[in-house]
PDB file of C-alpha atoms and ligand atoms in Angstrom:
ATOM      1  CA  UNK A   1     -13.425  -5.212  26.524  1.00  0.00           C
ATOM      2  CA  UNK A   2     -10.023  -4.318  25.148  1.00  0.00           C
ATOM      3  CA  UNK A   3      -9.120  -3.599  21.538  1.00  0.00           C
ATOM      4  CA  UNK A   4      -7.766  -7.094  20.782  1.00  0.00           C
ATOM      5  CA  UNK A   5     -10.697  -8.904  22.406  1.00  0.00           C
ATOM      6  CA  UNK A   6     -13.173  -6.831  20.399  1.00  0.00           C
ATOM      7  CA  UNK A   7     -11.424  -7.709  17.133  1.00  0.00           C
ATOM      8  CA  UNK A   8     -11.202 -11.374  18.098  1.00  0.00           C
ATOM      9  CA  UNK A   9     -14.892 -11.476  18.936  1.00  0.00           C
ATOM     10  CA  UNK A  10     -15.989 -10.550  15.406  1.00  0.00           C
ATOM     11  CA  UNK A  11     -16.784 -13.496  13.146  1.00  0.00           C
ATOM     12  CA  UNK A  12     -14.918 -11.990  10.220  1.00  0.00           C
ATOM     13  CA  UNK A  13     -11.611 -10.121  10.417  1.00  0.00           C
ATOM     14  CA  UNK A  14     -10.558  -8.109   7.392  1.00  0.00           C
ATOM     15  CA  UNK A  15      -6.804  -8.177   7.827  1.00  0.00           C
ATOM     16  CA  UNK A  16      -4.027  -6.246   6.105  1.00  0.00           C
ATOM     17  CA  UNK A  17      -1.364  -8.760   5.100  1.00  0.00           C
ATOM     18  CA  UNK A  18       1.288  -6.150   4.399  1.00  0.00           C
ATOM     19  CA  UNK A  19       3.067  -5.476   1.133  1.00  0.00           C
ATOM     20  CA  UNK A  20       4.564  -8.902   0.478  1.00  0.00           C
ATOM     21  CA  UNK A  21       7.043 -10.338   2.922  1.00  0.00           C
ATOM     22  CA  UNK A  22       5.020 -12.403   5.425  1.00  0.00           C
ATOM     23  CA  UNK A  23       6.934 -10.949   8.386  1.00  0.00           C
ATOM     24  CA  UNK A  24       5.255  -7.609   7.716  1.00  0.00           C
ATOM     25  CA  UNK A  25       1.804  -8.627   8.959  1.00  0.00           C
ATOM     26  CA  UNK A  26       0.825  -7.322  12.426  1.00  0.00           C
ATOM     27  CA  UNK A  27       1.085  -9.568  15.491  1.00  0.00           C
ATOM     28  CA  UNK A  28      -2.705  -9.472  15.732  1.00  0.00           C
ATOM     29  CA  UNK A  29      -3.130 -10.311  12.043  1.00  0.00           C
ATOM     30  CA  UNK A  30      -0.943 -13.408  12.473  1.00  0.00           C
ATOM     31  CA  UNK A  31      -2.834 -14.446  15.602  1.00  0.00           C
ATOM     32  CA  UNK A  32      -6.153 -14.173  13.768  1.00  0.00           C
ATOM     33  CA  UNK A  33      -4.835 -16.390  10.958  1.00  0.00           C
ATOM     34  CA  UNK A  34      -3.701 -18.958  13.532  1.00  0.00           C
ATOM     35  CA  UNK A  35      -7.175 -19.065  15.054  1.00  0.00           C
ATOM     36  CA  UNK A  36      -9.231 -18.878  11.844  1.00  0.00           C
ATOM     37  CA  UNK A  37     -11.348 -21.715  10.488  1.00  0.00           C
ATOM     38  CA  UNK A  38     -11.178 -20.205   7.011  1.00  0.00           C
ATOM     39  CA  UNK A  39      -8.867 -17.728   5.302  1.00  0.00           C
ATOM     40  CA  UNK A  40      -9.909 -15.990   2.097  1.00  0.00           C
ATOM     41  CA  UNK A  41      -6.821 -14.371   0.579  1.00  0.00           C
ATOM     42  CA  UNK A  42      -6.169 -12.313  -2.521  1.00  0.00           C
ATOM     43  CA  UNK A  43      -3.715 -14.749  -4.099  1.00  0.00           C
ATOM     44  CA  UNK A  44      -2.405 -12.350  -6.710  1.00  0.00           C
ATOM     45  CA  UNK A  45      -0.774 -10.037  -4.151  1.00  0.00           C
ATOM     46  CA  UNK A  46      -0.853 -11.885  -0.827  1.00  0.00           C
ATOM     47  CA  UNK A  47       1.919 -14.406  -0.168  1.00  0.00           C
ATOM     48  CA  UNK A  48       0.781 -18.006   0.310  1.00  0.00           C
ATOM     49  CA  UNK A  49       3.367 -18.140   3.141  1.00  0.00           C
ATOM     50  CA  UNK A  50       0.705 -16.692   5.428  1.00  0.00           C
ATOM     51  CA  UNK A  51      -1.342 -19.868   5.049  1.00  0.00           C
ATOM     52  CA  UNK A  52       1.355 -21.944   6.749  1.00  0.00           C
ATOM     53  CA  UNK A  53       0.231 -20.454  10.053  1.00  0.00           C
ATOM     54  CA  UNK A  54      -3.331 -21.759   9.759  1.00  0.00           C
ATOM     55  CA  UNK A  55      -4.465 -24.371  12.251  1.00  0.00           C
ATOM     56  CA  UNK A  56      -5.023 -27.958  11.208  1.00  0.00           C
ATOM     57  CA  UNK A  57      -8.316 -28.511   9.440  1.00  0.00           C
ATOM     58  CA  UNK A  58      -8.773 -24.848   8.502  1.00  0.00           C
ATOM     59  CA  UNK A  59      -9.490 -24.125   4.844  1.00  0.00           C
ATOM     60  CA  UNK A  60      -8.195 -21.437   2.503  1.00  0.00           C
ATOM     61  CA  UNK A  61      -9.729 -19.824  -0.580  1.00  0.00           C
ATOM     62  CA  UNK A  62      -7.959 -17.787  -3.230  1.00  0.00           C
ATOM     63  CA  UNK A  63     -10.237 -14.826  -3.902  1.00  0.00           C
ATOM     64  CA  UNK A  64      -8.464 -13.902  -7.139  1.00  0.00           C
ATOM     65  CA  UNK A  65     -10.203 -16.931  -8.634  1.00  0.00           C
ATOM     66  CA  UNK A  66     -13.729 -16.147  -7.382  1.00  0.00           C
ATOM     67  CA  UNK A  67     -16.085 -13.163  -7.639  1.00  0.00           C
ATOM     68  CA  UNK A  68     -17.595 -10.989  -4.892  1.00  0.00           C
ATOM     69  CA  UNK A  69     -20.768 -13.089  -4.680  1.00  0.00           C
ATOM     70  CA  UNK A  70     -18.706 -16.213  -4.185  1.00  0.00           C
ATOM     71  CA  UNK A  71     -16.572 -14.516  -1.526  1.00  0.00           C
ATOM     72  CA  UNK A  72     -19.731 -13.504   0.311  1.00  0.00           C
ATOM     73  CA  UNK A  73     -21.195 -17.008  -0.048  1.00  0.00           C
ATOM     74  CA  UNK A  74     -18.025 -18.462   1.466  1.00  0.00           C
ATOM     75  CA  UNK A  75     -18.148 -15.987   4.354  1.00  0.00           C
ATOM     76  CA  UNK A  76     -21.833 -16.798   4.910  1.00  0.00           C
ATOM     77  CA  UNK A  77     -21.221 -20.525   4.875  1.00  0.00           C
ATOM     78  CA  UNK A  78     -18.493 -20.418   7.523  1.00  0.00           C
ATOM     79  CA  UNK A  79     -19.972 -17.747   9.773  1.00  0.00           C
ATOM     80  CA  UNK A  80     -23.289 -19.633   9.615  1.00  0.00           C
ATOM     81  CA  UNK A  81     -21.518 -22.447  11.479  1.00  0.00           C
ATOM     82  CA  UNK A  82     -20.122 -19.883  13.919  1.00  0.00           C
ATOM     83  CA  UNK A  83     -16.668 -20.300  12.400  1.00  0.00           C
ATOM     84  CA  UNK A  84     -14.047 -17.554  12.317  1.00  0.00           C
ATOM     85  CA  UNK A  85     -13.058 -16.153   8.924  1.00  0.00           C
ATOM     86  CA  UNK A  86     -10.028 -14.043   8.019  1.00  0.00           C
ATOM     87  CA  UNK A  87     -10.316 -12.004   4.847  1.00  0.00           C
ATOM     88  CA  UNK A  88      -6.700 -11.307   4.012  1.00  0.00           C
ATOM     89  CA  UNK A  89      -6.037  -8.239   1.860  1.00  0.00           C
ATOM     90  CA  UNK A  90      -2.795  -6.925   0.439  1.00  0.00           C
ATOM     91  CA  UNK A  91      -1.095  -3.970   2.123  1.00  0.00           C
ATOM     92  CA  UNK A  92      -3.535  -1.961   4.179  1.00  0.00           C
ATOM     93  CA  UNK A  93      -7.174  -2.882   3.500  1.00  0.00           C
ATOM     94  CA  UNK A  94      -8.357   0.738   3.544  1.00  0.00           C
ATOM     95  CA  UNK A  95      -6.458   1.659   0.371  1.00  0.00           C
ATOM     96  CA  UNK A  96      -7.830   0.295  -2.915  1.00  0.00           C
ATOM     97  CA  UNK A  97      -9.002  -2.727  -0.941  1.00  0.00           C
ATOM     98  CA  UNK A  98     -12.604  -2.853  -2.212  1.00  0.00           C
ATOM     99  CA  UNK A  99     -13.599  -3.724   1.339  1.00  0.00           C
ATOM    100  CA  UNK A 100     -16.495  -1.296   1.593  1.00  0.00           C
ATOM    101  CA  UNK A 101     -18.728  -3.443  -0.620  1.00  0.00           C
ATOM    102  CA  UNK A 102     -17.880  -6.499   1.475  1.00  0.00           C
ATOM    103  CA  UNK A 103     -18.601  -4.662   4.732  1.00  0.00           C
ATOM    104  CA  UNK A 104     -21.921  -3.365   3.390  1.00  0.00           C
ATOM    105  CA  UNK A 105     -22.944  -6.922   2.486  1.00  0.00           C
ATOM    106  CA  UNK A 106     -21.950  -8.165   5.937  1.00  0.00           C
ATOM    107  CA  UNK A 107     -24.006  -5.381   7.518  1.00  0.00           C
ATOM    108  CA  UNK A 108     -26.978  -6.532   5.438  1.00  0.00           C
ATOM    109  CA  UNK A 109     -26.425 -10.150   6.461  1.00  0.00           C
ATOM    110  CA  UNK A 110     -25.907  -9.274  10.131  1.00  0.00           C
ATOM    111  CA  UNK A 111     -22.392 -10.731  10.210  1.00  0.00           C
ATOM    112  CA  UNK A 112     -20.009  -9.153  12.727  1.00  0.00           C
ATOM    113  CA  UNK A 113     -16.665  -8.005  11.365  1.00  0.00           C
ATOM    114  CA  UNK A 114     -13.585  -5.991  12.294  1.00  0.00           C
ATOM    115  CA  UNK A 115     -10.752  -4.441  10.318  1.00  0.00           C
ATOM    116  CA  UNK A 116      -7.079  -4.867  11.187  1.00  0.00           C
ATOM    117  CA  UNK A 117      -4.724  -2.411   9.458  1.00  0.00           C
ATOM    118  CA  UNK A 118      -1.603  -3.422   7.573  1.00  0.00           C
ATOM    119  CA  UNK A 119       1.619  -2.007   6.198  1.00  0.00           C
ATOM    120  CA  UNK A 120       0.706  -0.420   2.889  1.00  0.00           C
ATOM    121  CA  UNK A 121       2.930  -0.801  -0.157  1.00  0.00           C
ATOM    122  CA  UNK A 122       3.449   2.968  -0.231  1.00  0.00           C
ATOM    123  CA  UNK A 123       5.218   2.957   3.125  1.00  0.00           C
ATOM    124  CA  UNK A 124       7.033  -0.313   2.396  1.00  0.00           C
ATOM    125  CA  UNK A 125       8.327   1.178  -0.866  1.00  0.00           C
ATOM    126  CA  UNK A 126       9.595   4.280   0.905  1.00  0.00           C
ATOM    127  CA  UNK A 127      11.272   2.051   3.508  1.00  0.00           C
ATOM    128  CA  UNK A 128      13.029   0.023   0.815  1.00  0.00           C
ATOM    129  CA  UNK A 129      14.304   3.281  -0.660  1.00  0.00           C
ATOM    130  CA  UNK A 130      15.454   4.365   2.815  1.00  0.00           C
ATOM    131  CA  UNK A 131      13.737   7.690   2.311  1.00  0.00           C
ATOM    132  CA  UNK A 132      11.272   9.880   4.200  1.00  0.00           C
ATOM    133  CA  UNK A 133       8.199  11.371   2.517  1.00  0.00           C
ATOM    134  CA  UNK A 134       7.957  14.314   4.895  1.00  0.00           C
ATOM    135  CA  UNK A 135      11.135  16.344   5.060  1.00  0.00           C
ATOM    136  CA  UNK A 136      11.005  19.739   6.764  1.00  0.00           C
ATOM    137  CA  UNK A 137      11.113  22.523   4.180  1.00  0.00           C
ATOM    138  CA  UNK A 138      10.704  20.018   1.320  1.00  0.00           C
ATOM    139  CA  UNK A 139       7.215  18.562   1.756  1.00  0.00           C
ATOM    140  CA  UNK A 140       4.914  17.929   4.666  1.00  0.00           C
ATOM    141  CA  UNK A 141       2.221  16.240   2.602  1.00  0.00           C
ATOM    142  CA  UNK A 142       1.943  12.824   0.971  1.00  0.00           C
ATOM    143  CA  UNK A 143      -0.534  12.323  -1.842  1.00  0.00           C
ATOM    144  CA  UNK A 144      -1.678   8.740  -2.365  1.00  0.00           C
ATOM    145  CA  UNK A 145      -3.379   8.383  -5.709  1.00  0.00           C
ATOM    146  CA  UNK A 146      -3.696   6.534  -9.000  1.00  0.00           C
ATOM    147  CA  UNK A 147      -4.209   7.218 -12.676  1.00  0.00           C
ATOM    148  CA  UNK A 148      -7.651   6.758 -14.084  1.00  0.00           C
ATOM    149  CA  UNK A 149      -7.932   3.213 -15.384  1.00  0.00           C
ATOM    150  CA  UNK A 150     -10.929   0.898 -15.567  1.00  0.00           C
ATOM    151  CA  UNK A 151     -11.841   2.568 -12.285  1.00  0.00           C
ATOM    152  CA  UNK A 152     -12.524   6.261 -12.780  1.00  0.00           C
ATOM    153  CA  UNK A 153     -10.929   9.090 -10.784  1.00  0.00           C
ATOM    154  CA  UNK A 154     -12.836  12.318  -9.992  1.00  0.00           C
ATOM    155  CA  UNK A 155     -11.733  15.181 -12.238  1.00  0.00           C
ATOM    156  CA  UNK A 156     -10.643  17.280  -9.253  1.00  0.00           C
ATOM    157  CA  UNK A 157      -8.074  14.557  -8.510  1.00  0.00           C
ATOM    158  CA  UNK A 158      -6.527  14.399 -11.959  1.00  0.00           C
ATOM    159  CA  UNK A 159      -2.842  13.438 -11.640  1.00  0.00           C
ATOM    160  CA  UNK A 160      -1.607  16.644 -13.256  1.00  0.00           C
ATOM    161  CA  UNK A 161      -3.632  18.740 -10.811  1.00  0.00           C
ATOM    162  CA  UNK A 162      -2.370  16.807  -7.815  1.00  0.00           C
ATOM    163  CA  UNK A 163       1.217  17.048  -9.064  1.00  0.00           C
ATOM    164  CA  UNK A 164       0.880  20.830  -9.218  1.00  0.00           C
ATOM    165  CA  UNK A 165       0.932  20.850  -5.392  1.00  0.00           C
ATOM    166  CA  UNK A 166       4.569  19.693  -5.701  1.00  0.00           C
ATOM    167  CA  UNK A 167       4.083  17.518  -2.634  1.00  0.00           C
ATOM    168  CA  UNK A 168       5.463  14.003  -2.113  1.00  0.00           C
ATOM    169  CA  UNK A 169       3.448  11.466  -4.111  1.00  0.00           C
ATOM    170  CA  UNK A 170       2.961   7.732  -4.101  1.00  0.00           C
ATOM    171  CA  UNK A 171       1.080   6.454  -7.115  1.00  0.00           C
ATOM    172  CA  UNK A 172      -0.671   3.080  -7.057  1.00  0.00           C
ATOM    173  CA  UNK A 173      -2.097   0.949  -9.879  1.00  0.00           C
ATOM    174  CA  UNK A 174      -0.593   3.048 -12.654  1.00  0.00           C
ATOM    175  CA  UNK A 175       2.753   1.662 -13.789  1.00  0.00           C
ATOM    176  CA  UNK A 176       1.062   0.060 -16.800  1.00  0.00           C
ATOM    177  CA  UNK A 177       0.295   3.585 -18.067  1.00  0.00           C
ATOM    178  CA  UNK A 178       3.743   4.978 -17.317  1.00  0.00           C
ATOM    179  CA  UNK A 179       3.943   7.273 -20.354  1.00  0.00           C
ATOM    180  CA  UNK A 180       0.720   9.069 -19.472  1.00  0.00           C
ATOM    181  CA  UNK A 181       1.761   9.171 -15.824  1.00  0.00           C
ATOM    182  CA  UNK A 182       5.132  10.753 -16.661  1.00  0.00           C
ATOM    183  CA  UNK A 183       3.533  13.333 -18.967  1.00  0.00           C
ATOM    184  CA  UNK A 184       0.998  14.438 -16.374  1.00  0.00           C
ATOM    185  CA  UNK A 185       3.621  14.603 -13.640  1.00  0.00           C
ATOM    186  CA  UNK A 186       5.985  16.698 -15.765  1.00  0.00           C
ATOM    187  CA  UNK A 187       3.210  19.170 -16.561  1.00  0.00           C
ATOM    188  CA  UNK A 188       1.974  19.278 -12.966  1.00  0.00           C
ATOM    189  CA  UNK A 189       5.350  19.657 -11.267  1.00  0.00           C
ATOM    190  CA  UNK A 190       6.434  21.972 -14.080  1.00  0.00           C
ATOM    191  CA  UNK A 191       9.812  20.230 -14.475  1.00  0.00           C
ATOM    192  CA  UNK A 192      11.230  16.983 -15.773  1.00  0.00           C
ATOM    193  CA  UNK A 193      14.075  17.117 -13.245  1.00  0.00           C
ATOM    194  CA  UNK A 194      11.900  15.965 -10.355  1.00  0.00           C
ATOM    195  CA  UNK A 195      13.381  12.829  -8.769  1.00  0.00           C
ATOM    196  CA  UNK A 196      11.257   9.692  -8.807  1.00  0.00           C
ATOM    197  CA  UNK A 197      11.500   6.001  -7.999  1.00  0.00           C
ATOM    198  CA  UNK A 198       9.631   2.900  -9.027  1.00  0.00           C
ATOM    199  CA  UNK A 199       9.493   0.025  -6.583  1.00  0.00           C
ATOM    200  CA  UNK A 200       8.308  -3.226  -8.103  1.00  0.00           C
ATOM    201  CA  UNK A 201       7.049  -5.827  -5.607  1.00  0.00           C
ATOM    202  CA  UNK A 202       8.457  -4.083  -2.531  1.00  0.00           C
ATOM    203  CA  UNK A 203       9.690  -6.609   0.074  1.00  0.00           C
ATOM    204  CA  UNK A 204       9.124  -9.640  -2.208  1.00  0.00           C
ATOM    205  CA  UNK A 205      12.095 -11.791  -3.293  1.00  0.00           C
ATOM    206  CA  UNK A 206      11.941 -10.387  -6.831  1.00  0.00           C
ATOM    207  CA  UNK A 207      11.741  -6.731  -5.812  1.00  0.00           C
ATOM    208  CA  UNK A 208      13.197  -4.240  -8.289  1.00  0.00           C
ATOM    209  CA  UNK A 209      14.028  -0.588  -7.695  1.00  0.00           C
ATOM    210  CA  UNK A 210      14.498   2.182 -10.244  1.00  0.00           C
ATOM    211  CA  UNK A 211      15.624   5.676  -9.376  1.00  0.00           C
ATOM    212  CA  UNK A 212      15.621   8.423 -11.995  1.00  0.00           C
ATOM    213  CA  UNK A 213      14.026  11.768 -12.835  1.00  0.00           C
ATOM    214  CA  UNK A 214      10.710  12.338 -14.586  1.00  0.00           C
ATOM    215  CA  UNK A 215      12.617  12.810 -17.811  1.00  0.00           C
ATOM    216  CA  UNK A 216      13.663   9.142 -17.975  1.00  0.00           C
ATOM    217  CA  UNK A 217      10.843   7.566 -15.989  1.00  0.00           C
ATOM    218  CA  UNK A 218       8.866   5.995 -18.841  1.00  0.00           C
ATOM    219  CA  UNK A 219      11.951   4.689 -20.591  1.00  0.00           C
ATOM    220  CA  UNK A 220      13.478   3.190 -17.434  1.00  0.00           C
ATOM    221  CA  UNK A 221      10.253   1.417 -16.517  1.00  0.00           C
ATOM    222  CA  UNK A 222       9.903  -0.035 -20.007  1.00  0.00           C
ATOM    223  CA  UNK A 223      13.518  -1.141 -20.060  1.00  0.00           C
ATOM    224  CA  UNK A 224      13.044  -2.929 -16.733  1.00  0.00           C
ATOM    225  CA  UNK A 225       9.900  -4.608 -18.098  1.00  0.00           C
ATOM    226  CA  UNK A 226       7.751  -3.469 -15.152  1.00  0.00           C
ATOM    227  CA  UNK A 227       4.058  -3.599 -16.041  1.00  0.00           C
ATOM    228  CA  UNK A 228       2.272  -4.054 -12.720  1.00  0.00           C
ATOM    229  CA  UNK A 229       2.573  -4.350  -8.902  1.00  0.00           C
ATOM    230  CA  UNK A 230       4.715  -1.264  -8.528  1.00  0.00           C
ATOM    231  CA  UNK A 231       4.666   2.003  -6.649  1.00  0.00           C
ATOM    232  CA  UNK A 232       5.712   5.199  -8.367  1.00  0.00           C
ATOM    233  CA  UNK A 233       7.151   7.639  -5.833  1.00  0.00           C
ATOM    234  CA  UNK A 234       7.719  11.214  -6.927  1.00  0.00           C
ATOM    235  CA  UNK A 235       8.913  14.403  -5.310  1.00  0.00           C
ATOM    236  CA  UNK A 236      11.856  16.412  -4.100  1.00  0.00           C
ATOM    237  CA  UNK A 237      12.003  14.284  -0.936  1.00  0.00           C
ATOM    238  CA  UNK A 238      13.870  11.737  -3.070  1.00  0.00           C
ATOM    239  CA  UNK A 239      16.693  14.171  -3.652  1.00  0.00           C
ATOM    240  CA  UNK A 240      18.683  12.697  -0.789  1.00  0.00           C
ATOM    241  CA  UNK A 241      21.750  14.816  -1.326  1.00  0.00           C
ATOM    242  CA  UNK A 242      19.699  17.876  -0.515  1.00  0.00           C
ATOM    243  CA  UNK A 243      18.102  16.416   2.592  1.00  0.00           C
ATOM    244  CA  UNK A 244      21.345  14.932   3.870  1.00  0.00           C
ATOM    245  CA  UNK A 245      23.217  18.175   3.630  1.00  0.00           C
ATOM    246  CA  UNK A 246      20.383  19.977   5.423  1.00  0.00           C
ATOM    247  CA  UNK A 247      20.355  17.478   8.244  1.00  0.00           C
ATOM    248  CA  UNK A 248      24.100  17.648   8.544  1.00  0.00           C
ATOM    249  CA  UNK A 249      23.919  21.386   8.582  1.00  0.00           C
ATOM    250  CA  UNK A 250      21.432  21.418  11.468  1.00  0.00           C
ATOM    251  CA  UNK A 251      23.417  18.946  13.523  1.00  0.00           C
ATOM    252  CA  UNK A 252      26.636  20.733  12.847  1.00  0.00           C
ATOM    253  CA  UNK A 253      25.465  24.138  13.928  1.00  0.00           C
ATOM    254  CA  UNK A 254      23.298  23.218  16.918  1.00  0.00           C
ATOM    255  CA  UNK A 255      24.832  19.955  18.092  1.00  0.00           C
ATOM    256  CA  UNK A 256      21.382  18.518  18.659  1.00  0.00           C
ATOM    257  CA  UNK A 257      18.138  18.640  16.684  1.00  0.00           C
ATOM    258  CA  UNK A 258      16.411  21.337  18.658  1.00  0.00           C
ATOM    259  CA  UNK A 259      13.492  22.851  16.832  1.00  0.00           C
ATOM    260  CA  UNK A 260      13.242  20.401  13.968  1.00  0.00           C
ATOM    261  CA  UNK A 261      10.170  18.760  15.464  1.00  0.00           C
ATOM    262  CA  UNK A 262       7.708  21.518  16.180  1.00  0.00           C
ATOM    263  CA  UNK A 263       4.645  19.225  16.206  1.00  0.00           C
TER     264      UNK A 263
HETATM  265  N1  LIG B 301      -4.103  -2.131  -0.276  1.00  0.00           N
HETATM  266  C1  LIG B 301      -2.867  -2.156  -1.026  1.00  0.00           C
HETATM  267  C2  LIG B 301      -3.030  -1.620  -2.436  1.00  0.00           C
HETATM  268  C3  LIG B 301      -3.871  -2.506  -3.317  1.00  0.00           C
HETATM  269  S1  LIG B 301      -4.008  -1.912  -4.948  1.00  0.00           S
HETATM  270  C4  LIG B 301      -1.791  -1.401  -0.247  1.00  0.00           C
HETATM  271  O1  LIG B 301      -2.088  -0.789   0.790  1.00  0.00           O
HETATM  272  O2  LIG B 301      -0.635  -1.443  -0.662  1.00  0.00           O
HETATM  273  C5  LIG B 301      -2.698  -2.746  -5.760  1.00  0.00           C
HETATM  274  C6  LIG B 301      -1.578  -1.788  -6.099  1.00  0.00           C
HETATM  275  O3  LIG B 301      -0.801  -1.562  -4.942  1.00  0.00           O
HETATM  276  C7  LIG B 301      -0.611  -2.282  -7.135  1.00  0.00           C
HETATM  277  O4  LIG B 301      -1.031  -1.975  -8.432  1.00  0.00           O
HETATM  278  C8  LIG B 301       0.644  -1.509  -6.800  1.00  0.00           C
HETATM  279  O5  LIG B 301       0.573  -0.189  -7.276  1.00  0.00           O
HETATM  280  C9  LIG B 301       0.555  -1.445  -5.291  1.00  0.00           C
HETATM  281  N2  LIG B 301       1.288  -2.549  -4.641  1.00  0.00           N
HETATM  282  C10 LIG B 301       0.790  -3.561  -3.931  1.00  0.00           C
HETATM  283  N3  LIG B 301       1.784  -4.326  -3.418  1.00  0.00           N
HETATM  284  C11 LIG B 301       2.938  -3.761  -3.826  1.00  0.00           C
HETATM  285  C12 LIG B 301       4.316  -4.036  -3.589  1.00  0.00           C
HETATM  286  N4  LIG B 301       4.708  -5.064  -2.841  1.00  0.00           N
HETATM  287  N5  LIG B 301       5.238  -3.219  -4.156  1.00  0.00           N
HETATM  288  C13 LIG B 301       4.870  -2.152  -4.884  1.00  0.00           C
HETATM  289  N6  LIG B 301       3.596  -1.843  -5.130  1.00  0.00           N
HETATM  290  C14 LIG B 301       2.637  -2.626  -4.608  1.00  0.00           C
END
């Protein structure tokens, strides 16, 4: 059985909806929505546009209005009738998706499920900035993380510690604590000149983009009134003047990009 058939065979598909714009779901994700009898979507961050593709008679549930037990009850009810369920998560389900607890419950209940990846907001934000996280000689590592909030973060992953690697960073779930974030980043990177960007609701109609350095980060975010649903991207990869001149330099001297891709 091929990849697609295996996914389609499962009663429940946990699907990444992408960062916002409904065109950014995968072809398979869309197909699963079209064939589903029920779609449970996280209404706070998943566009209701996706529901337009549901077949007639299929039902949808907004999971931001119900708790985990109720989500599981809904899944049980539909799969009990041998109906197909799509659990639609924002971005990619494997990042801050809280899918593990749902999968564990489905294992306990003997319900078959599959996971379909999605475009995460960290990559969508970088795309909207027209940047690249991994520039040769600048950084070859991307750190995806968050500030400690209601959900704890292991001490070894404290933001200041991670920033001290001076790698490219994409910070989720933290824009509401922007002052603390900026302080930790400044200490970790050891400079307030590090370029950064905040992308609010990447790919949505009301997307907003801020570009600045760590020095002005907190002030800029406050001025723009951004309190949630934003990515904070930090690192020297955002210093496009530097990367552009390097690229130009390589092309100019060699005529083609020999040697820039050693992988
Ligand atoms: N699984 C999701 C992340 C869910 S956690 C993903 O892969 O993107 C929710 C956090 O993701 C938000 O607090 C915000 O930091 C980020 N986020 C989600 N959608 C976003 C978007 N369209 N633009 C910017 N950040 C977004």
